[in-house]
PDB file of C-alpha atoms in Angstrom:
ATOM      1  CA  LYS L   1      94.500  41.552 218.498  1.00 76.00           C
ATOM      2  CA  ASN L   2      95.038  45.095 219.781  1.00 81.00           C
ATOM      3  CA  GLN L   3      91.891  47.101 219.199  1.00 89.00           C
ATOM      4  CA  VAL L   4      90.243  50.297 220.389  1.00 94.00           C
ATOM      5  CA  GLU L   5      86.534  50.742 219.795  1.00 96.00           C
ATOM      6  CA  GLN L   6      84.648  53.945 220.393  1.00 97.00           C
ATOM      7  CA  SER L   7      80.964  54.629 220.656  1.00 97.00           C
ATOM      8  CA  PRO L   8      78.866  56.244 219.506  1.00 97.00           C
ATOM      9  CA  GLN L   9      80.285  57.055 216.079  1.00 95.00           C
ATOM     10  CA  SER L  10      78.509  60.387 216.150  1.00 96.00           C
ATOM     11  CA  LEU L  11      76.451  62.337 218.622  1.00 97.00           C
ATOM     12  CA  ILE L  12      74.360  65.486 218.480  1.00 98.00           C
ATOM     13  CA  ILE L  13      73.357  67.266 221.681  1.00 97.00           C
ATOM     14  CA  LEU L  14      72.018  70.669 222.641  1.00 97.00           C
ATOM     15  CA  GLU L  15      74.266  73.317 224.067  1.00 97.00           C
ATOM     16  CA  GLY L  16      74.435  73.141 227.836  1.00 97.00           C
ATOM     17  CA  LYS L  17      73.714  69.434 228.033  1.00 97.00           C
ATOM     18  CA  ASN L  18      76.103  66.777 229.315  1.00 98.00           C
ATOM     19  CA  CYS L  19      77.321  63.788 227.342  1.00 97.00           C
ATOM     20  CA  THR L  20      79.485  60.705 227.753  1.00 98.00           C
ATOM     21  CA  LEU L  21      81.670  59.068 225.132  1.00 98.00           C
ATOM     22  CA  GLN L  22      82.826  55.466 225.448  1.00 98.00           C
ATOM     23  CA  CYS L  23      86.053  53.661 224.642  1.00 98.00           C
ATOM     24  CA  ASN L  24      86.675  49.909 224.950  1.00 97.00           C
ATOM     25  CA  TYR L  25      90.085  48.435 224.309  1.00 96.00           C
ATOM     26  CA  THR L  26      91.874  45.122 224.111  1.00 93.00           C
ATOM     27  CA  VAL L  27      95.424  46.498 223.991  1.00 87.00           C
ATOM     28  CA  SER L  28      97.940  44.524 225.997  1.00 85.00           C
ATOM     29  CA  PRO L  29     100.184  45.027 227.867  1.00 87.00           C
ATOM     30  CA  PHE L  30      98.509  48.304 228.763  1.00 89.00           C
ATOM     31  CA  SER L  31     100.620  51.407 229.231  1.00 88.00           C
ATOM     32  CA  ASN L  32      98.327  54.415 229.077  1.00 90.00           C
ATOM     33  CA  LEU L  33      95.106  55.760 227.604  1.00 94.00           C
ATOM     34  CA  ARG L  34      94.675  59.208 226.165  1.00 94.00           C
ATOM     35  CA  TRP L  35      91.715  61.212 224.986  1.00 97.00           C
ATOM     36  CA  TYR L  36      92.292  63.733 222.218  1.00 96.00           C
ATOM     37  CA  LYS L  37      90.057  66.445 220.801  1.00 97.00           C
ATOM     38  CA  GLN L  38      90.417  67.182 217.112  1.00 96.00           C
ATOM     39  CA  ASP L  39      88.779  70.222 215.592  1.00 95.00           C
ATOM     40  CA  THR L  40      88.059  70.090 211.879  1.00 91.00           C
ATOM     41  CA  GLY L  41      91.185  70.834 209.869  1.00 89.00           C
ATOM     42  CA  ARG L  42      93.515  70.805 212.866  1.00 92.00           C
ATOM     43  CA  GLY L  43      95.769  68.382 214.677  1.00 93.00           C
ATOM     44  CA  PRO L  44      94.577  66.471 217.748  1.00 94.00           C
ATOM     45  CA  VAL L  45      94.999  68.120 221.130  1.00 94.00           C
ATOM     46  CA  SER L  46      95.491  66.061 224.247  1.00 92.00           C
ATOM     47  CA  LEU L  47      92.744  66.284 226.873  1.00 95.00           C
ATOM     48  CA  THR L  48      93.786  63.640 229.390  1.00 93.00           C
ATOM     49  CA  ILE L  49      96.255  60.834 229.825  1.00 91.00           C
ATOM     50  CA  MET L  50      95.811  58.026 232.334  1.00 93.00           C
ATOM     51  CA  THR L  51      98.029  55.175 233.404  1.00 90.00           C
ATOM     52  CA  PHE L  52      96.995  51.852 234.886  1.00 86.00           C
ATOM     53  CA  SER L  53      96.742  53.162 238.437  1.00 89.00           C
ATOM     54  CA  GLU L  54      94.564  56.162 237.641  1.00 91.00           C
ATOM     55  CA  ASN L  55      90.806  55.809 237.397  1.00 93.00           C
ATOM     56  CA  THR L  56      89.748  59.401 236.846  1.00 96.00           C
ATOM     57  CA  LYS L  57      91.272  62.594 235.534  1.00 95.00           C
ATOM     58  CA  SER L  58      89.724  65.966 234.847  1.00 95.00           C
ATOM     59  CA  ASN L  59      90.578  68.807 232.531  1.00 94.00           C
ATOM     60  CA  GLY L  60      88.085  71.605 233.018  1.00 96.00           C
ATOM     61  CA  ARG L  61      84.682  70.412 231.860  1.00 97.00           C
ATOM     62  CA  TYR L  62      86.187  67.150 230.602  1.00 97.00           C
ATOM     63  CA  THR L  63      86.412  64.167 232.942  1.00 97.00           C
ATOM     64  CA  ALA L  64      87.887  60.864 231.854  1.00 97.00           C
ATOM     65  CA  THR L  65      87.490  57.604 233.702  1.00 97.00           C
ATOM     66  CA  LEU L  66      89.373  54.364 233.335  1.00 97.00           C
ATOM     67  CA  ASP L  67      88.440  50.863 234.465  1.00 95.00           C
ATOM     68  CA  ALA L  68      91.525  48.771 233.796  1.00 91.00           C
ATOM     69  CA  ASP L  69      89.743  45.581 234.847  1.00 92.00           C
ATOM     70  CA  THR L  70      86.984  45.853 232.256  1.00 95.00           C
ATOM     71  CA  LYS L  71      89.253  47.751 229.830  1.00 95.00           C
ATOM     72  CA  GLN L  72      86.810  50.569 229.449  1.00 97.00           C
ATOM     73  CA  SER L  73      87.160  54.325 229.498  1.00 98.00           C
ATOM     74  CA  SER L  74      84.702  57.162 229.230  1.00 98.00           C
ATOM     75  CA  LEU L  75      84.950  60.859 228.553  1.00 98.00           C
ATOM     76  CA  HIS L  76      82.271  62.972 230.197  1.00 98.00           C
ATOM     77  CA  ILE L  77      81.655  66.508 228.991  1.00 98.00           C
ATOM     78  CA  THR L  78      79.755  68.773 231.343  1.00 98.00           C
ATOM     79  CA  ALA L  79      77.681  71.771 230.288  1.00 97.00           C
ATOM     80  CA  SER L  80      78.597  71.459 226.626  1.00 97.00           C
ATOM     81  CA  GLN L  81      79.526  74.507 224.585  1.00 97.00           C
ATOM     82  CA  LEU L  82      79.451  75.107 220.854  1.00 97.00           C
ATOM     83  CA  SER L  83      83.250  74.946 220.847  1.00 96.00           C
ATOM     84  CA  ASP L  84      83.078  71.340 222.019  1.00 97.00           C
ATOM     85  CA  SER L  85      81.976  70.334 218.514  1.00 98.00           C
ATOM     86  CA  ALA L  86      84.850  68.150 217.334  1.00 97.00           C
ATOM     87  CA  SER L  87      86.026  64.575 216.987  1.00 97.00           C
ATOM     88  CA  TYR L  88      87.139  62.872 220.180  1.00 98.00           C
ATOM     89  CA  ILE L  89      89.709  60.157 219.769  1.00 96.00           C
ATOM     90  CA  CYS L  90      90.643  57.493 222.294  1.00 96.00           C
ATOM     91  CA  VAL L  91      94.234  56.279 221.997  1.00 93.00           C
ATOM     92  CA  VAL L  92      95.717  53.354 223.898  1.00 92.00           C
ATOM     93  CA  SER L  93      99.417  52.637 224.134  1.00 88.00           C
ATOM     94  CA  ALA L  94     100.961  49.283 224.850  1.00 84.00           C
ATOM     95  CA  LEU L  95     104.318  49.183 226.551  1.00 79.00           C
ATOM     96  CA  GLY L  96     106.704  50.672 224.021  1.00 63.00           C
ATOM     97  CA  ALA L  97     105.328  53.675 222.107  1.00 54.00           C
ATOM     98  CA  SER L  98     105.464  51.885 218.793  1.00 59.00           C
ATOM     99  CA  LYS L  99     102.263  50.141 219.797  1.00 75.00           C
ATOM    100  CA  ILE L 100      99.848  53.029 219.700  1.00 82.00           C
ATOM    101  CA  ILE L 101      96.314  52.063 218.798  1.00 86.00           C
ATOM    102  CA  PHE L 102      93.795  54.701 217.766  1.00 88.00           C
ATOM    103  CA  GLY L 103      90.058  54.502 218.012  1.00 93.00           C
ATOM    104  CA  SER L 104      88.036  55.685 215.046  1.00 92.00           C
ATOM    105  CA  GLY L 105      86.695  58.609 217.059  1.00 95.00           C
ATOM    106  CA  THR L 106      83.328  60.022 218.029  1.00 97.00           C
ATOM    107  CA  ARG L 107      82.091  62.987 216.053  1.00 96.00           C
ATOM    108  CA  LEU L 108      80.316  65.329 218.510  1.00 98.00           C
ATOM    109  CA  SER L 109      78.105  68.161 217.320  1.00 97.00           C
ATOM    110  CA  ILE L 110      76.715  70.743 219.720  1.00 97.00           C
ATOM    111  CA  ARG L 111      73.564  72.508 218.566  1.00 96.00           C
ATOM    112  CA  PRO L 112      72.523  75.935 219.900  1.00 95.00           C
TER     113      PRO L 112
ATOM    114  CA  ASP O   1     107.325  78.117 221.851  1.00 64.00           C
ATOM    115  CA  ALA O   2     105.582  78.037 218.478  1.00 80.00           C
ATOM    116  CA  GLY O   3     104.608  74.423 218.843  1.00 94.00           C
ATOM    117  CA  VAL O   4     105.263  71.725 216.266  1.00 97.00           C
ATOM    118  CA  ILE O   5     105.829  73.270 212.853  1.00 97.00           C
ATOM    119  CA  GLN O   6     105.028  71.434 209.642  1.00 97.00           C
ATOM    120  CA  SER O   7     105.553  72.432 206.056  1.00 97.00           C
ATOM    121  CA  PRO O   8     104.074  72.675 203.587  1.00 97.00           C
ATOM    122  CA  ARG O   9     100.507  72.953 204.888  1.00 96.00           C
ATOM    123  CA  HIS O  10      99.103  71.841 201.563  1.00 97.00           C
ATOM    124  CA  GLU O  11     100.733  69.901 198.753  1.00 97.00           C
ATOM    125  CA  VAL O  12      99.219  68.939 195.426  1.00 97.00           C
ATOM    126  CA  THR O  13     101.318  66.790 193.157  1.00 96.00           C
ATOM    127  CA  GLU O  14     101.003  64.372 190.301  1.00 97.00           C
ATOM    128  CA  MET O  15     101.353  60.633 190.579  1.00 97.00           C
ATOM    129  CA  GLY O  16     104.962  59.550 190.324  1.00 96.00           C
ATOM    130  CA  GLN O  17     106.450  62.721 191.756  1.00 97.00           C
ATOM    131  CA  GLU O  18     108.566  62.846 194.881  1.00 97.00           C
ATOM    132  CA  VAL O  19     107.016  64.496 197.921  1.00 97.00           C
ATOM    133  CA  THR O  20     108.907  65.690 200.994  1.00 98.00           C
ATOM    134  CA  LEU O  21     107.116  66.713 204.162  1.00 98.00           C
ATOM    135  CA  ARG O  22     108.970  68.580 206.898  1.00 98.00           C
ATOM    136  CA  CYS O  23     108.605  68.830 210.639  1.00 98.00           C
ATOM    137  CA  LYS O  24     110.223  70.876 213.392  1.00 98.00           C
ATOM    138  CA  PRO O  25     109.402  69.453 216.839  1.00 97.00           C
ATOM    139  CA  ILE O  26     109.033  71.452 220.017  1.00 96.00           C
ATOM    140  CA  SER O  27     112.425  72.358 221.415  1.00 95.00           C
ATOM    141  CA  GLY O  28     113.472  69.995 224.189  1.00 93.00           C
ATOM    142  CA  HIS O  29     111.246  67.117 223.097  1.00 94.00           C
ATOM    143  CA  ASN O  30     113.133  63.916 222.377  1.00 93.00           C
ATOM    144  CA  SER O  31     110.403  61.875 220.701  1.00 93.00           C
ATOM    145  CA  LEU O  32     108.944  62.535 217.273  1.00 95.00           C
ATOM    146  CA  PHE O  33     106.062  60.770 215.578  1.00 94.00           C
ATOM    147  CA  TRP O  34     104.728  60.778 212.019  1.00 96.00           C
ATOM    148  CA  TYR O  35     101.035  59.965 211.525  1.00 95.00           C
ATOM    149  CA  ARG O  36      98.720  59.678 208.562  1.00 96.00           C
ATOM    150  CA  GLN O  37      94.996  60.379 208.741  1.00 94.00           C
ATOM    151  CA  THR O  38      92.336  59.420 206.212  1.00 93.00           C
ATOM    152  CA  MET O  39      88.579  59.176 206.434  1.00 87.00           C
ATOM    153  CA  MET O  40      88.705  55.443 205.807  1.00 86.00           C
ATOM    154  CA  ARG O  41      91.500  54.455 208.190  1.00 85.00           C
ATOM    155  CA  GLY O  42      91.560  57.251 210.759  1.00 86.00           C
ATOM    156  CA  LEU O  43      94.887  58.107 212.410  1.00 89.00           C
ATOM    157  CA  GLU O  44      97.771  55.690 211.851  1.00 89.00           C
ATOM    158  CA  LEU O  45     101.242  55.836 213.342  1.00 89.00           C
ATOM    159  CA  LEU O  46     103.825  55.580 210.564  1.00 93.00           C
ATOM    160  CA  ILE O  47     107.144  55.888 212.371  1.00 93.00           C
ATOM    161  CA  TYR O  48     108.529  57.004 215.693  1.00 91.00           C
ATOM    162  CA  PHE O  49     111.936  58.483 216.581  1.00 94.00           C
ATOM    163  CA  ASN O  50     113.506  58.713 219.986  1.00 91.00           C
ATOM    164  CA  ASN O  51     116.635  60.835 220.349  1.00 93.00           C
ATOM    165  CA  ASN O  52     116.804  61.070 216.540  1.00 94.00           C
ATOM    166  CA  VAL O  53     116.890  57.285 216.144  1.00 93.00           C
ATOM    167  CA  PRO O  54     114.044  55.456 214.383  1.00 92.00           C
ATOM    168  CA  ILE O  55     112.538  53.075 216.926  1.00 88.00           C
ATOM    169  CA  ASP O  56     109.790  51.427 214.921  1.00 83.00           C
ATOM    170  CA  ASP O  57     108.861  51.960 211.305  1.00 88.00           C
ATOM    171  CA  SER O  58     106.445  49.052 211.083  1.00 85.00           C
ATOM    172  CA  GLY O  59     103.644  51.474 210.266  1.00 87.00           C
ATOM    173  CA  MET O  60     105.347  52.743 207.135  1.00 91.00           C
ATOM    174  CA  PRO O  61     103.171  51.509 204.252  1.00 85.00           C
ATOM    175  CA  GLU O  62     105.891  50.379 201.898  1.00 83.00           C
ATOM    176  CA  ASP O  63     109.336  51.113 200.533  1.00 90.00           C
ATOM    177  CA  ARG O  64     108.096  54.231 198.801  1.00 95.00           C
ATOM    178  CA  PHE O  65     107.973  55.884 202.208  1.00 96.00           C
ATOM    179  CA  SER O  66     111.087  56.936 204.102  1.00 96.00           C
ATOM    180  CA  ALA O  67     111.695  59.161 207.110  1.00 97.00           C
ATOM    181  CA  LYS O  68     114.795  60.785 208.506  1.00 96.00           C
ATOM    182  CA  MET O  69     115.689  62.801 211.555  1.00 97.00           C
ATOM    183  CA  PRO O  70     119.181  64.234 211.013  1.00 96.00           C
ATOM    184  CA  ASN O  71     119.055  66.284 214.213  1.00 94.00           C
ATOM    185  CA  ALA O  72     116.833  67.023 217.181  1.00 94.00           C
ATOM    186  CA  SER O  73     115.079  69.910 215.485  1.00 95.00           C
ATOM    187  CA  PHE O  74     114.188  68.543 212.075  1.00 96.00           C
ATOM    188  CA  SER O  75     112.568  65.534 210.451  1.00 98.00           C
ATOM    189  CA  THR O  76     111.389  64.673 206.959  1.00 98.00           C
ATOM    190  CA  LEU O  77     108.929  62.187 205.536  1.00 98.00           C
ATOM    191  CA  LYS O  78     109.504  61.395 201.894  1.00 97.00           C
ATOM    192  CA  ILE O  79     107.265  59.575 199.429  1.00 97.00           C
ATOM    193  CA  GLN O  80     108.856  58.481 196.169  1.00 96.00           C
ATOM    194  CA  PRO O  81     107.105  57.824 193.866  1.00 96.00           C
ATOM    195  CA  SER O  82     103.797  59.174 195.123  1.00 96.00           C
ATOM    196  CA  GLU O  83     100.478  57.516 194.295  1.00 96.00           C
ATOM    197  CA  PRO O  84      96.870  58.747 194.544  1.00 96.00           C
ATOM    198  CA  ARG O  85      96.232  56.435 197.509  1.00 95.00           C
ATOM    199  CA  ASP O  86      98.837  58.398 199.474  1.00 96.00           C
ATOM    200  CA  SER O  87      96.447  61.340 199.590  1.00 97.00           C
ATOM    201  CA  ALA O  88      95.855  62.084 203.258  1.00 97.00           C
ATOM    202  CA  VAL O  89      96.678  64.496 206.040  1.00 97.00           C
ATOM    203  CA  TYR O  90     100.109  63.808 207.502  1.00 98.00           C
ATOM    204  CA  PHE O  91     100.699  64.882 211.083  1.00 97.00           C
ATOM    205  CA  CYS O  92     103.929  65.222 212.980  1.00 97.00           C
ATOM    206  CA  ALA O  93     103.879  65.148 216.786  1.00 96.00           C
ATOM    207  CA  SER O  94     106.540  65.468 219.448  1.00 95.00           C
ATOM    208  CA  SER O  95     106.759  64.711 223.140  1.00 92.00           C
ATOM    209  CA  TRP O  96     109.159  64.529 226.026  1.00 88.00           C
ATOM    210  CA  ASP O  97     109.588  60.780 226.214  1.00 77.00           C
ATOM    211  CA  ASP O  98     107.297  58.404 224.375  1.00 66.00           C
ATOM    212  CA  LEU O  99     104.825  57.978 227.240  1.00 66.00           C
ATOM    213  CA  ASN O 100     104.077  61.645 227.721  1.00 73.00           C
ATOM    214  CA  GLU O 101     101.588  63.961 226.081  1.00 82.00           C
ATOM    215  CA  GLN O 102     102.144  64.345 222.367  1.00 89.00           C
ATOM    216  CA  PHE O 103     101.803  67.743 220.762  1.00 93.00           C
ATOM    217  CA  PHE O 104     100.605  67.636 217.197  1.00 95.00           C
ATOM    218  CA  GLY O 105     101.462  69.970 214.373  1.00 96.00           C
ATOM    219  CA  PRO O 106      98.801  71.445 212.080  1.00 95.00           C
ATOM    220  CA  GLY O 107      99.320  68.721 209.492  1.00 96.00           C
ATOM    221  CA  THR O 108     100.141  68.640 205.787  1.00 98.00           C
ATOM    222  CA  ARG O 109      97.244  67.912 203.474  1.00 97.00           C
ATOM    223  CA  LEU O 110      98.640  65.919 200.568  1.00 98.00           C
ATOM    224  CA  THR O 111      96.723  65.400 197.358  1.00 97.00           C
ATOM    225  CA  VAL O 112      98.209  63.146 194.703  1.00 97.00           C
ATOM    226  CA  LEU O 113      96.461  63.428 191.354  1.00 96.00           C
TER     227      LEU O 113
END
């Protein structure tokens, strides 16, 4: 069964600290993995997208990693800012876009 | 470009009424996606169009839901008749090709009383 599981469900950290969010998937055949940031009341915004051959991709203070062998991905946020408070959603696509599996997201709160 | 445009932003209706949600994708994008988001189920893909043709509607909940894309710049999602359990935020997204980055609209918050 195609599944995407994210952990933790929620996370609170102090401003300036680093954090890492996890995503495990069982989607097959794998096409790509995306991380989205969703602010409250807004649509998701793409942070990174990685295909099978890529194992790391950065977007500013966001760095995503992918281990296609263990089917795990992580999103590392460096020097967190208050504006990083949002839900982070891991999305895995199987070959053919109709098979898009969403994780339930990690709710990140940054405290001053 | 203004990004993906959705209307209305908010819709409140009574059970049994017809609801039509509208989406204008980013110019030049050839793939369009309709999603539904609820607290219980998170984000779910409802239907996906490529070059105005529906590719997979297996995510559409039931026959009460229908979607059309008459041209490259416009799509609708219709619910008839609406039910309280349809209350959710409906997002439209577009991309150049189905494997590329999807750009989401602001969503339509639907409340069915």
